[in-house]
Short mmCIF file of C-alpha atoms in Angstrom, two decimals:
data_model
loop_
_atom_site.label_atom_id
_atom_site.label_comp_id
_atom_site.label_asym_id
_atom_site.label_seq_id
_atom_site.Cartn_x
_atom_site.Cartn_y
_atom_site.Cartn_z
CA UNK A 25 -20.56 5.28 -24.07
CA UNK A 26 -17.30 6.34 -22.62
CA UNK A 27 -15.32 3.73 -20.47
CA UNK A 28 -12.45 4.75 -18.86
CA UNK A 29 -9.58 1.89 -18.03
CA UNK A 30 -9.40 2.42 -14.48
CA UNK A 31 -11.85 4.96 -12.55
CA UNK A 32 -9.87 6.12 -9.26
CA UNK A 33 -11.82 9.39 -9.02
CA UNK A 34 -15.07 7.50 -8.33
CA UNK A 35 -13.39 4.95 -5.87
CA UNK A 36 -11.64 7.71 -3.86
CA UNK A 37 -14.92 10.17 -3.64
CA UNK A 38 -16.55 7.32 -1.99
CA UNK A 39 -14.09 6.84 0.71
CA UNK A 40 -13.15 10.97 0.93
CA UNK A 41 -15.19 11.71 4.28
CA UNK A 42 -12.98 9.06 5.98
CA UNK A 43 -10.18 10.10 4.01
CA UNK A 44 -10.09 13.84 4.58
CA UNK A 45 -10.54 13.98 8.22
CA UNK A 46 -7.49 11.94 8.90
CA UNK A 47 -5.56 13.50 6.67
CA UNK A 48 -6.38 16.51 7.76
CA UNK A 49 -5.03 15.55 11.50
CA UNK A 50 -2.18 14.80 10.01
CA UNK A 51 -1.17 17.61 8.20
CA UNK A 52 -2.00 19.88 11.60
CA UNK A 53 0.22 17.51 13.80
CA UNK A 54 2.60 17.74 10.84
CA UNK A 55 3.61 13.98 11.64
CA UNK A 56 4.25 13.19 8.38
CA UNK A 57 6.91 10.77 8.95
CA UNK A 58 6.19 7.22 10.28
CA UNK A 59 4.05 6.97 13.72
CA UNK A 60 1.10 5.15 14.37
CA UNK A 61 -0.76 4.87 11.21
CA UNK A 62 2.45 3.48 9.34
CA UNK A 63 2.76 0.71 12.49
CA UNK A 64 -0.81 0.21 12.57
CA UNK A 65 -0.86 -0.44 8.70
CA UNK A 66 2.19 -2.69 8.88
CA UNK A 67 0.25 -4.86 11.42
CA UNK A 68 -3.11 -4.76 10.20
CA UNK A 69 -2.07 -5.53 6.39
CA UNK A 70 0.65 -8.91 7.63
CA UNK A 71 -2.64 -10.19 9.30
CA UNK A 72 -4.43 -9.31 5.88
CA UNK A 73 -1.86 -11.69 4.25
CA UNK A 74 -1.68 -14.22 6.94
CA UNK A 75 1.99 -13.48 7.62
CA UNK A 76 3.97 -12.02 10.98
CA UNK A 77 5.66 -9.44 9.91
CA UNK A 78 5.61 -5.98 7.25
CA UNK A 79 7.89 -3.29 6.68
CA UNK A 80 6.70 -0.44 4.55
CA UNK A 81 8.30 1.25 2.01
CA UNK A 82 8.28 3.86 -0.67
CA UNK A 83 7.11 2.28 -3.77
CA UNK A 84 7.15 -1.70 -4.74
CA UNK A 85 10.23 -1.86 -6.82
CA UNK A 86 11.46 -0.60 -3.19
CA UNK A 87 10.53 -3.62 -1.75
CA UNK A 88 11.57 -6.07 -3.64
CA UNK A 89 15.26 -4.74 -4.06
CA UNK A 90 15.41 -4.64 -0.32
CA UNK A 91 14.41 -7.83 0.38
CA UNK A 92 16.90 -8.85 -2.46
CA UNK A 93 19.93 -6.95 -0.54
CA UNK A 94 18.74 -8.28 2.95
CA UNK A 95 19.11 -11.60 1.50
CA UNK A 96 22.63 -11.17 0.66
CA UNK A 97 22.83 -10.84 -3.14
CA UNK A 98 26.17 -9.62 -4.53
CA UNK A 99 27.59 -9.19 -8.17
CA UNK A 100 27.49 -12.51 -9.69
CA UNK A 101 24.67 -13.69 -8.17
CA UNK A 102 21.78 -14.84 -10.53
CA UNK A 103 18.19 -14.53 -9.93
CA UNK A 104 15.48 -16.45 -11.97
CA UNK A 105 12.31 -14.54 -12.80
CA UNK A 106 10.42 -14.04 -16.11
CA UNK A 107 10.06 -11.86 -19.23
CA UNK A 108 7.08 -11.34 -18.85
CA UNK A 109 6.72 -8.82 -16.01
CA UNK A 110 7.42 -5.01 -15.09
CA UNK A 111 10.46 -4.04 -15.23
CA UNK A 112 10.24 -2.91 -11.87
CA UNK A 113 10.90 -7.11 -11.26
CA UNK A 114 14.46 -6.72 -12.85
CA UNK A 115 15.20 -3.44 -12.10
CA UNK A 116 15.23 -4.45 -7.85
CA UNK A 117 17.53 -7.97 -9.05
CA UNK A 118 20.02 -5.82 -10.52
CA UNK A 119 19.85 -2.79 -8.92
CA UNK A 120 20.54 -5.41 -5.38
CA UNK A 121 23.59 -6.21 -7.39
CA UNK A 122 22.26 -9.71 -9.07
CA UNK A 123 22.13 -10.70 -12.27
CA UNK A 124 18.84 -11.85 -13.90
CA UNK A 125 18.52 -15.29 -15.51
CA UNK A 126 14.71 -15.66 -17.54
CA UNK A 127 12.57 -18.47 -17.80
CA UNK A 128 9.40 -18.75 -19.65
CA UNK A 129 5.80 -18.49 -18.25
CA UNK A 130 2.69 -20.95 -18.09
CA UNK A 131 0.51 -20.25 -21.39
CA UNK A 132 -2.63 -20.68 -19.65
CA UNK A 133 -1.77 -18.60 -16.23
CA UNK A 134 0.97 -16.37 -17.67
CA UNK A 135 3.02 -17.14 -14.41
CA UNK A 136 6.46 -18.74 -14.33
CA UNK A 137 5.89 -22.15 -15.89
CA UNK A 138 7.36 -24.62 -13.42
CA UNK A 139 8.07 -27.23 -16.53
CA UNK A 140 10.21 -24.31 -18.32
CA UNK A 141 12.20 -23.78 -14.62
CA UNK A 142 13.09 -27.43 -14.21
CA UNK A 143 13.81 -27.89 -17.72
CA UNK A 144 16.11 -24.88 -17.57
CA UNK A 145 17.70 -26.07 -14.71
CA UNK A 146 18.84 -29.32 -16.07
CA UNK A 147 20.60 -27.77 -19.05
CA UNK A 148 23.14 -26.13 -16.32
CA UNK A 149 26.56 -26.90 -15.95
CA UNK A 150 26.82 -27.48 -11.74
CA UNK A 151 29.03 -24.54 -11.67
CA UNK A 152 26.36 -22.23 -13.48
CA UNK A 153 23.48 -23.57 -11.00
CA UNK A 154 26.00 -22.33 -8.24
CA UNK A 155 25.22 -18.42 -9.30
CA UNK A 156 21.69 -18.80 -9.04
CA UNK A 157 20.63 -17.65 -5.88
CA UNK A 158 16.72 -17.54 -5.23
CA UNK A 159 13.76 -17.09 -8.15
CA UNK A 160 11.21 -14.35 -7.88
CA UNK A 161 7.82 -15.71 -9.44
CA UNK A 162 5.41 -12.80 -9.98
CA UNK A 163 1.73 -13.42 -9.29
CA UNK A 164 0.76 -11.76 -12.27
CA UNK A 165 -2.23 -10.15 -13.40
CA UNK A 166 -3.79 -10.64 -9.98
CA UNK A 167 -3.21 -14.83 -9.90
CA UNK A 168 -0.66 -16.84 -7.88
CA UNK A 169 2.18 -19.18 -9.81
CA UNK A 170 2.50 -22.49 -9.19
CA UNK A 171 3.77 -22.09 -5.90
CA UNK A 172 4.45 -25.88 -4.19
CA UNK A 173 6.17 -26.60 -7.33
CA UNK A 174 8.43 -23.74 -7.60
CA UNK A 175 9.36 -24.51 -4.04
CA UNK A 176 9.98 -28.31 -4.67
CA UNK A 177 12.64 -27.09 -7.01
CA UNK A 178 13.73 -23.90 -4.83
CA UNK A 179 14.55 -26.82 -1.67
CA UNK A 180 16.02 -28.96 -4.06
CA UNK A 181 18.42 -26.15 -5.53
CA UNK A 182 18.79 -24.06 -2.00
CA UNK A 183 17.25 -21.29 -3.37
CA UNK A 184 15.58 -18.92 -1.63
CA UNK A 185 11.97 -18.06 -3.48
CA UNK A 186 10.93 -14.25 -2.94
CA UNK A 187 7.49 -13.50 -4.25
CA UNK A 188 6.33 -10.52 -6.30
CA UNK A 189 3.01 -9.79 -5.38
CA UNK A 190 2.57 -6.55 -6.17
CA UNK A 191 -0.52 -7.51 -8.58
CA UNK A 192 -1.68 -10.25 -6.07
CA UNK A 193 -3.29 -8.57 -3.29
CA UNK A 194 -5.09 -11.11 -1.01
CA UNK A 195 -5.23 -13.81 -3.69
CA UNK A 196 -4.90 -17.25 -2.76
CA UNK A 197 -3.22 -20.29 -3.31
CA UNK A 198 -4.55 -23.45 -1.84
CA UNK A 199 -5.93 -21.46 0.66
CA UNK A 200 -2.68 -19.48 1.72
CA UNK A 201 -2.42 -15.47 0.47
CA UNK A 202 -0.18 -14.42 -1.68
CA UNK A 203 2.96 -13.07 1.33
CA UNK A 204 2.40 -16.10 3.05
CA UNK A 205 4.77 -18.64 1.43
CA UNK A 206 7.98 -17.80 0.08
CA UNK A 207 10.96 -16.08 2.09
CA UNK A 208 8.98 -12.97 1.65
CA UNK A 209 7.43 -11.03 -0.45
CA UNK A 210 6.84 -7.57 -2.11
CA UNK A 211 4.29 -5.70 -3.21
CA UNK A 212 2.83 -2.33 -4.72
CA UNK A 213 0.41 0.21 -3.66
CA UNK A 214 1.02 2.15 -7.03
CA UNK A 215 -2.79 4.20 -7.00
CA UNK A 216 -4.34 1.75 -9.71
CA UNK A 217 -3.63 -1.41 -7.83
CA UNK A 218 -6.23 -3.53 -6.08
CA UNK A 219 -4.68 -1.56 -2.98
CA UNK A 220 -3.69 1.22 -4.11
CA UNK A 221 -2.06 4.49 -2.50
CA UNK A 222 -2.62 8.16 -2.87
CA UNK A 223 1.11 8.36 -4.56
CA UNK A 224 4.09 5.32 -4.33
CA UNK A 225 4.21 3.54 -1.12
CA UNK A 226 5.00 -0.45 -1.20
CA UNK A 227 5.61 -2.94 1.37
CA UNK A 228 7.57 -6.18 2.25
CA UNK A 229 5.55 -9.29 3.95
CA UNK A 230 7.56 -12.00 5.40
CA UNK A 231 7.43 -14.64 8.02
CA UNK A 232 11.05 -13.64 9.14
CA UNK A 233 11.63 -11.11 11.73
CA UNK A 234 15.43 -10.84 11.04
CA UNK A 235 14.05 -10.17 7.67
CA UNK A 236 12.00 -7.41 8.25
CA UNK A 237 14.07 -5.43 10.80
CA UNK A 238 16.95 -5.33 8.04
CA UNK A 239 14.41 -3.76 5.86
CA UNK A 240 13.34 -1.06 8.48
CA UNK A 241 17.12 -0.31 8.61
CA UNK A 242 17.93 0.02 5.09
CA UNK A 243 14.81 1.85 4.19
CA UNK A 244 15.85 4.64 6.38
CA UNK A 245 19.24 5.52 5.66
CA UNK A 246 20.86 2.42 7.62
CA UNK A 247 20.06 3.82 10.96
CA UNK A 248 18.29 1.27 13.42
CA UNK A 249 18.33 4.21 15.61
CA UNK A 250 18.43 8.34 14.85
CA UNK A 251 22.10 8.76 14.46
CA UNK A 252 23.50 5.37 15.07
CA UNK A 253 24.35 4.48 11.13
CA UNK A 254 24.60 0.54 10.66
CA UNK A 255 25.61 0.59 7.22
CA UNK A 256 24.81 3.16 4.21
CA UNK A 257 20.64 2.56 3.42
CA UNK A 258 18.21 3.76 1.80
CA UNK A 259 15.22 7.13 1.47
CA UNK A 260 12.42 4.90 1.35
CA UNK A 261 9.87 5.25 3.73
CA UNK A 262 6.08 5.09 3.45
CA UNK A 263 4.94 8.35 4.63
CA UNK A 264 1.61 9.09 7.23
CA UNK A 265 -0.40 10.06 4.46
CA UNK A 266 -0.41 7.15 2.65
CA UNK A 267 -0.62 5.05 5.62
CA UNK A 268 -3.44 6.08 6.61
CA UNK A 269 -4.93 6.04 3.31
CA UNK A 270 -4.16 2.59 3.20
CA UNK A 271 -5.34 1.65 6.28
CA UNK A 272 -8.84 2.84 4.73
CA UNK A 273 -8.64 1.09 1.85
CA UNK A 274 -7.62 -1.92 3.37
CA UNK A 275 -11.00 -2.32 4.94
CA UNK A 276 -12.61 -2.16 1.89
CA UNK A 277 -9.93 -4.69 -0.11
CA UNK A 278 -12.16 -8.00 0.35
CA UNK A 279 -15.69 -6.21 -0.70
CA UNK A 280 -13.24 -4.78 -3.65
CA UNK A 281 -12.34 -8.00 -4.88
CA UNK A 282 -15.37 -9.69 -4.97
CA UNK A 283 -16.39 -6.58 -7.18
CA UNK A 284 -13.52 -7.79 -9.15
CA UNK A 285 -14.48 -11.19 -9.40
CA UNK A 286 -18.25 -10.65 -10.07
CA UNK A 287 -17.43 -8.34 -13.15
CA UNK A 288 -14.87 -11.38 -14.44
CA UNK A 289 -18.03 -13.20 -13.99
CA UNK A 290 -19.85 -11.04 -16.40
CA UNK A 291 -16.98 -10.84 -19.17
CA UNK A 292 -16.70 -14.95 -19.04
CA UNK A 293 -20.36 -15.52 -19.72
CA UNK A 294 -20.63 -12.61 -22.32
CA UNK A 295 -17.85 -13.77 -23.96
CA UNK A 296 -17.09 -17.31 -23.71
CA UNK A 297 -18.80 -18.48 -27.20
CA UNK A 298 -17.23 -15.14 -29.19
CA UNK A 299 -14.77 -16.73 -31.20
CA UNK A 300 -11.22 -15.35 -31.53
CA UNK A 301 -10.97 -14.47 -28.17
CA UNK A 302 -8.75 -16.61 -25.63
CA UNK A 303 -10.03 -15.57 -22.22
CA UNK A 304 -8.02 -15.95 -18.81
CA UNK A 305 -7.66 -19.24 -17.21
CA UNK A 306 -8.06 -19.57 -13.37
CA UNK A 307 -7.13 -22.52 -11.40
CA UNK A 308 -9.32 -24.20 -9.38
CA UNK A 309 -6.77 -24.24 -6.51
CA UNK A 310 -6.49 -20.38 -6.43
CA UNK A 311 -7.93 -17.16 -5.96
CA UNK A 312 -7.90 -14.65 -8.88
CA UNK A 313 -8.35 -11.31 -7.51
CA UNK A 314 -7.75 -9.87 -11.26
CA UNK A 315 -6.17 -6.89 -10.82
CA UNK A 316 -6.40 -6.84 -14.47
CA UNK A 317 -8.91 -8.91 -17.07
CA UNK A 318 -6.80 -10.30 -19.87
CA UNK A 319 -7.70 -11.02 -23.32
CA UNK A 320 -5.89 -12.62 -26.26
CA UNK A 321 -7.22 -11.67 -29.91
CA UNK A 322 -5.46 -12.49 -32.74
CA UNK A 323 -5.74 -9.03 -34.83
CA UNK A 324 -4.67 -6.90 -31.64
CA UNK A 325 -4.38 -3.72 -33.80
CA UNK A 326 -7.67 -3.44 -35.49
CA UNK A 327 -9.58 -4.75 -31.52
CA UNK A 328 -8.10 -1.90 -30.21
CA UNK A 329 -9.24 0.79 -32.82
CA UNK A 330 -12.68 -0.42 -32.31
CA UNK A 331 -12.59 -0.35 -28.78
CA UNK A 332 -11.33 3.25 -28.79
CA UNK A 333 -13.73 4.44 -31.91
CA UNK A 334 -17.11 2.94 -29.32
CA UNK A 335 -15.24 4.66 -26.12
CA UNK A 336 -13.70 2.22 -24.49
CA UNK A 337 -10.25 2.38 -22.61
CA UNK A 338 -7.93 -0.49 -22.98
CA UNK A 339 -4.34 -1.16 -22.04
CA UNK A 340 -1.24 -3.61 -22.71
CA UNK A 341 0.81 -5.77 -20.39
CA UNK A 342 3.06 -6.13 -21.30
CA UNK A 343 3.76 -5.78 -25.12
CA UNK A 344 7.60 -5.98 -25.44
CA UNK A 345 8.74 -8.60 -23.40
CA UNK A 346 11.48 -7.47 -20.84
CA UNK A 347 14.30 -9.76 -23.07
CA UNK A 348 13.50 -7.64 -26.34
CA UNK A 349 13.98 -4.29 -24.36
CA UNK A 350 17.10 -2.01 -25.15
CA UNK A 351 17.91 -1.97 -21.58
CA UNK A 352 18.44 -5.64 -21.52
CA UNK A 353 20.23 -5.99 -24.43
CA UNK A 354 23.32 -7.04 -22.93
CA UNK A 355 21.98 -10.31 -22.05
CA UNK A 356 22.09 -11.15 -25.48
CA UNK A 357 18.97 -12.73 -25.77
CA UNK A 358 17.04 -12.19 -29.12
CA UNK A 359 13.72 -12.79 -30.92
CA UNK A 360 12.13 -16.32 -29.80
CA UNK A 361 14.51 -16.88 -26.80
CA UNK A 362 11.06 -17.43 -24.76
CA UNK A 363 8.35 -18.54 -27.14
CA UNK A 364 5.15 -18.17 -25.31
CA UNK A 365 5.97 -14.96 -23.55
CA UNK A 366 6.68 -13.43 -27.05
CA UNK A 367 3.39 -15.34 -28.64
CA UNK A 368 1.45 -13.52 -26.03
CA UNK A 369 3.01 -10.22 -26.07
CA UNK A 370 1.75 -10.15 -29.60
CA UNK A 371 -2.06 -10.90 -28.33
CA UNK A 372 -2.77 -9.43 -24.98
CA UNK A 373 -5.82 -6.60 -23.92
CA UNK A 374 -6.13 -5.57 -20.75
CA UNK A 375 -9.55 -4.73 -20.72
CA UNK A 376 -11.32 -2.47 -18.18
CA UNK A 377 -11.18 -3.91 -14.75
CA UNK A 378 -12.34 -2.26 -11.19
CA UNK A 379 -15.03 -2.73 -8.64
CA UNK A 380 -16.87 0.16 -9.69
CA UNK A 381 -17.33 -0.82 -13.37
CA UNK A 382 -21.17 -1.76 -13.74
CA UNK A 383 -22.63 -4.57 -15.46
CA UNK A 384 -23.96 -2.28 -18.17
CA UNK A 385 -20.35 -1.25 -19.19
CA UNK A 386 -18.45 -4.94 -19.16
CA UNK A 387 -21.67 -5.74 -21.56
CA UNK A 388 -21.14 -3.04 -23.91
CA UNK A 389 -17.49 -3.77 -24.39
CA UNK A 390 -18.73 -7.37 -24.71
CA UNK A 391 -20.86 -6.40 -27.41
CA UNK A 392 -18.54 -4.59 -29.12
CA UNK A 393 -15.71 -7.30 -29.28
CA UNK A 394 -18.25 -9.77 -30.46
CA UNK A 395 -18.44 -7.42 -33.57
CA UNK A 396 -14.79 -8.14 -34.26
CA UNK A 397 -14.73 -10.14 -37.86
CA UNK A 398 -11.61 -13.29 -36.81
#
């Protein structure tokens, strides 16, 4: 049996008569560039996340580095996030001009442990706690941090808190979605995300309407109006296409993550007595929308060749944590700087995750791990 990871071609030839149509109109009114199914979108996905306000944008690395230069950061300015992420997290911190300071994650959730973040913080010197500006938690994996404690220690530090939700779409957190609490937030529509695009598009969700209008500037080119410059912006606008494609999708998200969370059903009760596998934790407080079903093993290697010899797609996220990667190695920060990021690094498998994977398939790559001699 073949088993791809992710299965986009079957998702989008469902949804291709509403699709094409639309996008048909728009390529005849050759309206490519914002209009009503980029405002529409913007106001039907904030009441998605139970927030006032979005701003789209051209991909999600787009929206977080906006919301990161709306907010005022400037060279010397620390942010607090984790290793274990996309670099897409940094890469908006220091591209906004910030500096990035690391904390470790939560072994069970794989978010930014709140323990780790307080403990850091009291091993400052006042005058280093000064730099550090806001922390970006990242709902990884398709599962909210800890958010009331993060923010307990954001209001006692004046930090801002910006979250990354670009894996989080419409998960929940004592019954508030993932947007809806921190300063603002960003997220993805890369194509394989639970809301996914036909290309890059992204968008920023926030509570704050000063917010969100500085966005709309920057994103195109600093104008607020055509020819009136502001300041010097940004090319990074959500075109009509995706838009409407989006708008599409959107309807469907809900249905889509149920289909998520029954097929997690499946892979817990297939595999919750195979032993040498460490399966995903999820708090009873939250929703998991798991954008992607995690897996630790402890011979990584020889689960993976088996999985591809039987047919079965499989992927890693993220196996070199961001503080091991050339492109950080200014910071300095070597092997066992953050513990259980690098433990896990060494274990994770994404295995196949989507609404249209069927019961069949999640059984048969069930069977096939419980093969695996520990």
């Amino acid at each position: 049996m073949e088993i791809p990871f992710l299965n986009l071609a079957k998702q989008n030839k469902k949804l291709a008569d509403d699709i094409l149509p639309i996008w048909k109109e728009i390529l005849e009114s050759a309206r490519f560039i914002g209009g009503e199914h980029v405002t529409s979108f913007e106001s039907e996905f904030a009441v998605a996340c139970g927030a006032n306000h979005c701003a789209t944008v051209g991909s999600g690395t787009d929206a977080l580095r906006l919301i990161l230069i709306s907010l005022g950061l400037k060279p010397g300015d620390e942010v607090i996030t984790v290793p274990n992420t996309f670099i897409g997290t940094t890469e908006a911190i220091t591209q906004a001009g910030g500096s990035i300071r690391f904390v470790d994650i939560d072994p069970l959730t794989y978010n930014l442990s709140p323990a780790k973040l307080a403990e850091t913080l009291a091993t400052l010197s006042p005058e280093a706690k000064k730099k550090i500006k806001g922390i970006v938690p990242v709902h990884l994996y398709g599962q909210m941090a800890d958010m009331d404690e993060i923010l307990s220690i954001a209001r006692e530090h004046n930090f801002w808190v910006v979250e990354d939700a670009s894996q989080a779409h419409l998960a929940e957190y004592k019954k508030r979605k993932a947007g809806s609490i921190g300063t603002a937030a960003a997220f993805s529509f890369y194509p394989g995300k639970n809301l996914g695009a036909g290309g890059e598009a992204g968008a920023v969700v926030s509570n704050n309407k000063d917010l969100v209008r500085s966005i709309q500037i920057l994103r195109d080119h600093g104008q607020e109006k055509k020819h009136l410059h502001q300041t010097e912006g940004y090319n990074s606008r959500c075109d009509a296409l995706q838009a409407a494609l989006l708008r599409i999708k959107l309807k469907q998200l809900v249905t889509w993550n149920k289909g998520r969370q029954k097929n997690a059903g499946i892979y817990f009760q297939s595999l919750k007595n195979v032993k040498g596998i460490f399966l995903p934790t999820v708090r009873e407080d939250r929703t998991h929308v798991f954008h992607l079903f995690i897996i630790q093993v402890s011979h990584r290697d020889k689960t993976i060749e088996l999985l591809k010899e039987r047919g079965i797609q499989c992927g890693l996220h993220y196996p070199i944590p961001l503080h091991l990667q050339k492109a950080y190695s200014r910071l300095n920060l070597g092997p066992k700087s953050f513990p259980v990021t690098e433990k896990i690094a060494k274990r994770i498998i994404s295995l196949p995750m989507y609404p249209e994977l069927e019961k069949e398939q999640i059984e048969y790559i069930c069977d096939t791990l419980s093969e695996m001699v520990v």
